[in-house]
Amino acid sequence: MAPSDSLAPALSLRGLTKRVPGGRTLFEGLALDVAPGEFVAITGESGAGKSTLLNLIAGLDAAEAGDVAIGGVALAGLDDDARTRLRRDRIGFVFQAFHILPHLSLAQNVALPLVLQQARAADALAEADRLLAAVGLAERGGDHPAQLSGGELQRVAIARALIHRPALILADEPTGNLDPQTAERILEVFTAQARGSGAAVVLVTHSERAAAVADRRLVLGDLGLVAADV
Amino acid sequence: MSEALGLAARWMAAGEWRAHPGRVVTAALAIAVGVALGFAVHLINASALNEFGRAVRTVNGEADLRVRAVARGFDEMLYSRLARTDGVAAASPVVELAAAAPKAGDLTLIGLDVLRAARVTPSLVASQGAGPGAVASQDVAAISPALLAATGLRPGDSLSLTANGRTQAFRIGGVLTGAAEGQKLAVVDIGRAQWRFDRLGRLDRIDLRLAEGADRAHVARVIASQLPADAQIADAQTDARASDNLSRAYRVNLDMLALMALLTGGFLVYSAQSLSVARRRPQFALLRVLGVTRRALLVQVVAEGLVVGAAGSVLGLGLGLALAKGALALFGGDLGGGYFAGQTPDLVFAPGAAALFLALGVAAALIGSLAPARDAARAQPAVALKNLGDAVDPRAAPGAAVAVLALAAGAAAAFLPAVGGLPIFGYASMALLLAGGVAAMPWLARRLLSPLRRTSFGVPPLDLAVQRLWGAPSQASTALAGVVASTSLLIAMAVMVASFRGSVADWLEQILPADLYVRVDAAGQGLSPDVQMRMAATPGVARAEFARTAPLRLSPDRPPVVLIARAQGWDASVEGLQVGPSRSPAPGTVPAWVSEPYARLYGKKPGDVIQLPLGPKGAVRASVVAVWRDYARQSGAIAVSGVDYARLTGDRTASEASIYVAPGARLETVTSSLRAALPADLRSRVQFAQPRQLRAFALGLFDRSFAVTYVLEAVAMLVGLAGVAATISAQTLARTKEFGMLRHVGVLRSQITAQLAAEGALLGAVGGIAGVGLGFAMSQVLIHVINPQSFNWTMQTRIPLGLVAGVGVALVISAAGAALIAGRRALSADAVRAVREDW
């Protein structure tokens, strides 16, 4: 895989166009640069294509036109395996539905990205325990997901997204399944940990409160990606 | 796969197995049962064959080369010529007779020149008690331990031996220590044998030991050039091939049948893996998002299946070994075919066979895991992550391309010839048809359910059931793969057995038209022309037809064919049994009617000229007039007229008689009169039987030979049913959210239960239709390809409608029952919260 350019944006979109089956255009000609360490929130109405945009950035979907580059590495021209390795090394994910594997312990869930990068199990699990403590789940590494609440599960997901020190974190409605109080706490944890890691963050959300923590707010709509205060 | 990905895969697999151990155990057990059955059958047959071969070697000894009579012996002058042949170090003349003894029944009697035999085949003279010299003098016999036990006598006692119609008492001089277990064998001096049993001037065998450094092939050629038409040359290898060929097709067919249980196990692994993959779709999607490649995911799923297969195979080997040991101890070495009757062989462990069955078990699991693994790898991660329930898209019409390809390949394979006398392509055809049939299940399910879907029954549970199954036909395939496989195999075997039995029963009606049958046993000399006349003139006898049967060895590495000479000729008697057209005999040839097995084994057809080694003047040219159906003599039979036979051989005796009773005469009276017409010394050597007794005996043998088949089929069916129950259960338990939604909108609990029962019944019906249709197609391969290529006989198709209907009903009931039971658990409040969902 081509090495990243340290001066390049953490994420760069150029002329991105996506249509859905049936011919409707979701967005056309999107452009966006996210600097390393920058926190960007994207809001928009349901059906605007926010999650689709995240899938395109992650290389999980293909656009009809345009380019996506992660740390200067263009996804176009990479085959599926190469895109998969790029995700493994440079991107962390936080999902609305948490997606914590029920049959693994909390520590194993968090350690998974490091294990996939060929880290030794002992080292990965130790780092996982450290991150679990950082998100407020100290000494819980041996527990299983069934023993946790929704908020606790999302903390585990945040720890998993950070353990391999990704250059870019993609968060899709991370507080969407949480009650307001829990959502507030999770937002604090997520913001603190993400900023502390130095990773760039693209957060997709309906929540004004969640969007408010970002350095830059964008709205995805008929006009494409525009600043929120336009 | 890198070590890192392997660690993640181990975590995933261990987690899955901890959460659902029941399903893993079920799949492993299915493989274990298949491997156990196949391995046990193979071990039993191998052990029996080994013992059979040992018995043959005991009788034949360890000669380098052997000259054998083709029919009824050859001139003993041949011995001196061969003994002087360059390259021959020693020659041992042998007389070999079918004999009998009181309480012991049939046995083999060998007459040896003991001193010469000691140089060529010492195992035939190795004995406890009297040494070799004792047998050479007077009427002394060395007998095998089995014969000693059967007679209840001890060394030194007198033993009456009957052979070739003569009875003579011998003193038991010693015990043959080298005889195989269960083998009844007696060795006497050759001069005594020839004199006492009317074989003066005749030999049945000459065993040869070659000189050190002699070129075996060259010596064999020189000897062959000196042989008359009634003798042929053989060696240990041809002997082994002949005895192996006798039972090879039967053993291979039984092995294939046992492997069907393994095949069913493979389908069960497919079902289990498919379910596991479907349930873990979001997890696999997450792994793909986190950076696991498609190939790594495919390897993981396949590896999980391989572990299950390996565990099941190892367990199966152990079970199979125990099963074989137990079966040999309890039932002996005969699995019903009659080839190894009377044997209680020791278990012979075959490491090669163990490795093969281990590999087959693992391969079954591997094949069962490939399709689910491919599905897991191909799933779109972004889509799969969003789907929190079933990933079912009713718009996706199931394709049939793979199924059509497999079915077409299967049909094509059925037309290919046998390989080495085995129906390899026939088995391949069955496997391809099976794979194609299972692959066609989603398409078939949708086609069968489409008319129902367009109809509204007005019964919500039934409408919901139809709609659900129509929309998710692949799930039907997953649930039914194992049971469709075992059902179709059961139907195929049932149709074949019914066809075979029906054909045999019809054949028996045609081949046994007389009122009474008389047979002289092998130790008897036969019915002389005078005796035949007296029998024909017996009051109450309207007509008597006589025949002589004798073995005829046409090929050294094949069992002998049976020569049947019938005084009344053959045209009329084969009319109802004839297969194909007839041809007039060529000028100067003897007309011959050959059996279907002979025609297929030796590649002959009406109009062909064959050589029959009859009579002292050499081979006789005979024309094949017609081929007739014969289920009694698997090695083949050749029928000639009694007049031709007597002219060529000088033998006017008969070994069989068919008696037609005059109207009004009582059968019992005629039987007594016929017995009285026999010479006194022949009466104990003759059996009388009525046609119904013979038919019952033959059909009893038939049923017994298929008893093991029925057991194997039942096991395969049970494995399949267990699979459908487990799979339906798992699919139902995975739909708790769906049921919760239905309950929210007002569907009653009883209505959901009824829906599940309807789904199960519809699944069972679809599976039954598929299984019966596929089974019928496969039965045609069995009837028209595998049976003819294996056993060289053909039959007419007959369908056991009762059994077919019963299997279909059983399938519907068991599938509905499994869905009902699983549904009750899924609807219970505890089940919704349960972590463990094992069956």
PDB file of C-alpha atoms in Angstrom, chain A residues 51 55 60 80-81 84-85 87-88 93 95-104 107-109 111-113 115-121 125 144 146 160 172, chain B residues 2-5 7-8 11-12 14-16 18-20 279-280 282-284 286-295 380-386 388 835:
ATOM      1  CA  SER A  51     -24.475   7.020   5.735  1.00  0.00           C
ATOM      2  CA  ASN A  55     -19.574   4.080   3.131  1.00  0.00           C
ATOM      3  CA  LEU A  60     -17.363   0.023   1.209  1.00  0.00           C
ATOM      4  CA  ASP A  80     -11.112  -4.730  -2.663  1.00  0.00           C
ATOM      5  CA  ASP A  81      -8.263  -6.271  -0.674  1.00  0.00           C
ATOM      6  CA  THR A  84      -9.774  -3.481   3.111  1.00  0.00           C
ATOM      7  CA  ARG A  85      -6.186  -3.132   4.309  1.00  0.00           C
ATOM      8  CA  ARG A  87      -9.507   0.478   6.428  1.00  0.00           C
ATOM      9  CA  ARG A  88      -7.658  -1.859   8.744  1.00  0.00           C
ATOM     10  CA  PHE A  93     -15.490   3.119  13.082  1.00  0.00           C
ATOM     11  CA  PHE A  95     -21.701   2.711  14.628  1.00  0.00           C
ATOM     12  CA  GLN A  96     -25.124   3.641  15.817  1.00  0.00           C
ATOM     13  CA  ALA A  97     -25.892   0.000  16.618  1.00  0.00           C
ATOM     14  CA  PHE A  98     -22.535  -0.469  18.402  1.00  0.00           C
ATOM     15  CA  HIS A  99     -21.827  -3.794  16.591  1.00  0.00           C
ATOM     16  CA  ILE A 100     -19.981  -5.348  19.487  1.00  0.00           C
ATOM     17  CA  LEU A 101     -19.419  -9.057  18.882  1.00  0.00           C
ATOM     18  CA  PRO A 102     -21.502 -10.933  21.456  1.00  0.00           C
ATOM     19  CA  HIS A 103     -19.247 -13.972  21.744  1.00  0.00           C
ATOM     20  CA  LEU A 104     -16.047 -12.103  22.484  1.00  0.00           C
ATOM     21  CA  ALA A 107     -11.134  -6.769  25.790  1.00  0.00           C
ATOM     22  CA  GLN A 108     -11.193  -9.038  22.757  1.00  0.00           C
ATOM     23  CA  ASN A 109     -13.702  -6.779  21.038  1.00  0.00           C
ATOM     24  CA  ALA A 111      -8.315  -5.546  20.682  1.00  0.00           C
ATOM     25  CA  LEU A 112      -9.684  -6.811  17.360  1.00  0.00           C
ATOM     26  CA  PRO A 113      -8.237  -4.046  15.134  1.00  0.00           C
ATOM     27  CA  VAL A 115      -4.983  -8.267  16.309  1.00  0.00           C
ATOM     28  CA  LEU A 116      -5.839  -7.780  12.648  1.00  0.00           C
ATOM     29  CA  GLN A 117      -2.653  -5.715  12.348  1.00  0.00           C
ATOM     30  CA  GLN A 118      -0.575  -8.679  13.535  1.00  0.00           C
ATOM     31  CA  ALA A 119      -0.069  -7.501  17.088  1.00  0.00           C
ATOM     32  CA  ARG A 120       0.651 -10.159  19.677  1.00  0.00           C
ATOM     33  CA  ALA A 121      -2.459 -11.151  21.597  1.00  0.00           C
ATOM     34  CA  LEU A 125      -5.282  -7.193  25.125  1.00  0.00           C
ATOM     35  CA  HIS A 144     -19.154  -9.966  27.862  1.00  0.00           C
ATOM     36  CA  ALA A 146     -24.595  -9.155  27.334  1.00  0.00           C
ATOM     37  CA  ARG A 160     -12.198  -0.242  19.561  1.00  0.00           C
ATOM     38  CA  ASP A 172     -22.343   7.111  12.120  1.00  0.00           C
TER      39      ASP A 172
ATOM     40  CA  SER B   2      -1.529 -14.583   8.617  1.00  0.00           C
ATOM     41  CA  GLU B   3      -1.076 -15.450  12.237  1.00  0.00           C
ATOM     42  CA  ALA B   4      -2.950 -12.323  13.266  1.00  0.00           C
ATOM     43  CA  LEU B   5      -5.994 -13.148  11.203  1.00  0.00           C
ATOM     44  CA  LEU B   7      -5.989 -15.432  16.079  1.00  0.00           C
ATOM     45  CA  ALA B   8      -9.066 -13.372  15.268  1.00  0.00           C
ATOM     46  CA  TRP B  11     -11.580 -16.046  18.796  1.00  0.00           C
ATOM     47  CA  MET B  12     -14.577 -15.897  16.462  1.00  0.00           C
ATOM     48  CA  ALA B  14     -14.393 -20.363  19.799  1.00  0.00           C
ATOM     49  CA  GLY B  15     -17.040 -17.782  20.657  1.00  0.00           C
ATOM     50  CA  GLU B  16     -19.482 -19.254  18.171  1.00  0.00           C
ATOM     51  CA  ARG B  18     -19.262 -21.808  23.049  1.00  0.00           C
ATOM     52  CA  ALA B  19     -22.561 -20.093  22.309  1.00  0.00           C
ATOM     53  CA  HIS B  20     -24.011 -22.878  20.153  1.00  0.00           C
ATOM     54  CA  ARG B 279     -26.818 -15.570  11.862  1.00  0.00           C
ATOM     55  CA  ARG B 280     -23.378 -14.029  11.948  1.00  0.00           C
ATOM     56  CA  PRO B 282     -23.549  -8.599  10.830  1.00  0.00           C
ATOM     57  CA  GLN B 283     -20.462  -9.935  12.620  1.00  0.00           C
ATOM     58  CA  PHE B 284     -18.808 -10.891   9.363  1.00  0.00           C
ATOM     59  CA  LEU B 286     -18.064  -5.837  10.934  1.00  0.00           C
ATOM     60  CA  LEU B 287     -14.926  -7.898  10.333  1.00  0.00           C
ATOM     61  CA  ARG B 288     -14.916  -6.816   6.702  1.00  0.00           C
ATOM     62  CA  VAL B 289     -15.294  -3.203   7.786  1.00  0.00           C
ATOM     63  CA  LEU B 290     -12.490  -3.554  10.315  1.00  0.00           C
ATOM     64  CA  GLY B 291     -10.171  -4.924   7.651  1.00  0.00           C
ATOM     65  CA  VAL B 292     -10.623  -8.645   7.083  1.00  0.00           C
ATOM     66  CA  THR B 293     -10.369  -9.508   3.382  1.00  0.00           C
ATOM     67  CA  ARG B 294     -12.932 -11.624   1.546  1.00  0.00           C
ATOM     68  CA  ARG B 295     -10.505 -14.489   1.202  1.00  0.00           C
ATOM     69  CA  GLN B 380     -21.754  -6.442   1.003  1.00  0.00           C
ATOM     70  CA  PRO B 381     -20.529  -5.231   4.411  1.00  0.00           C
ATOM     71  CA  ALA B 382     -22.385  -1.929   4.352  1.00  0.00           C
ATOM     72  CA  VAL B 383     -25.680  -3.628   3.566  1.00  0.00           C
ATOM     73  CA  ALA B 384     -25.149  -6.480   5.977  1.00  0.00           C
ATOM     74  CA  LEU B 385     -24.322  -4.112   8.835  1.00  0.00           C
ATOM     75  CA  LYS B 386     -27.649  -2.358   8.430  1.00  0.00           C
ATOM     76  CA  LEU B 388     -30.528  -6.456  11.872  1.00  0.00           C
ATOM     77  CA  VAL B 835     -28.701 -16.827  25.535  1.00  0.00           C
TER      78      VAL B 835
END
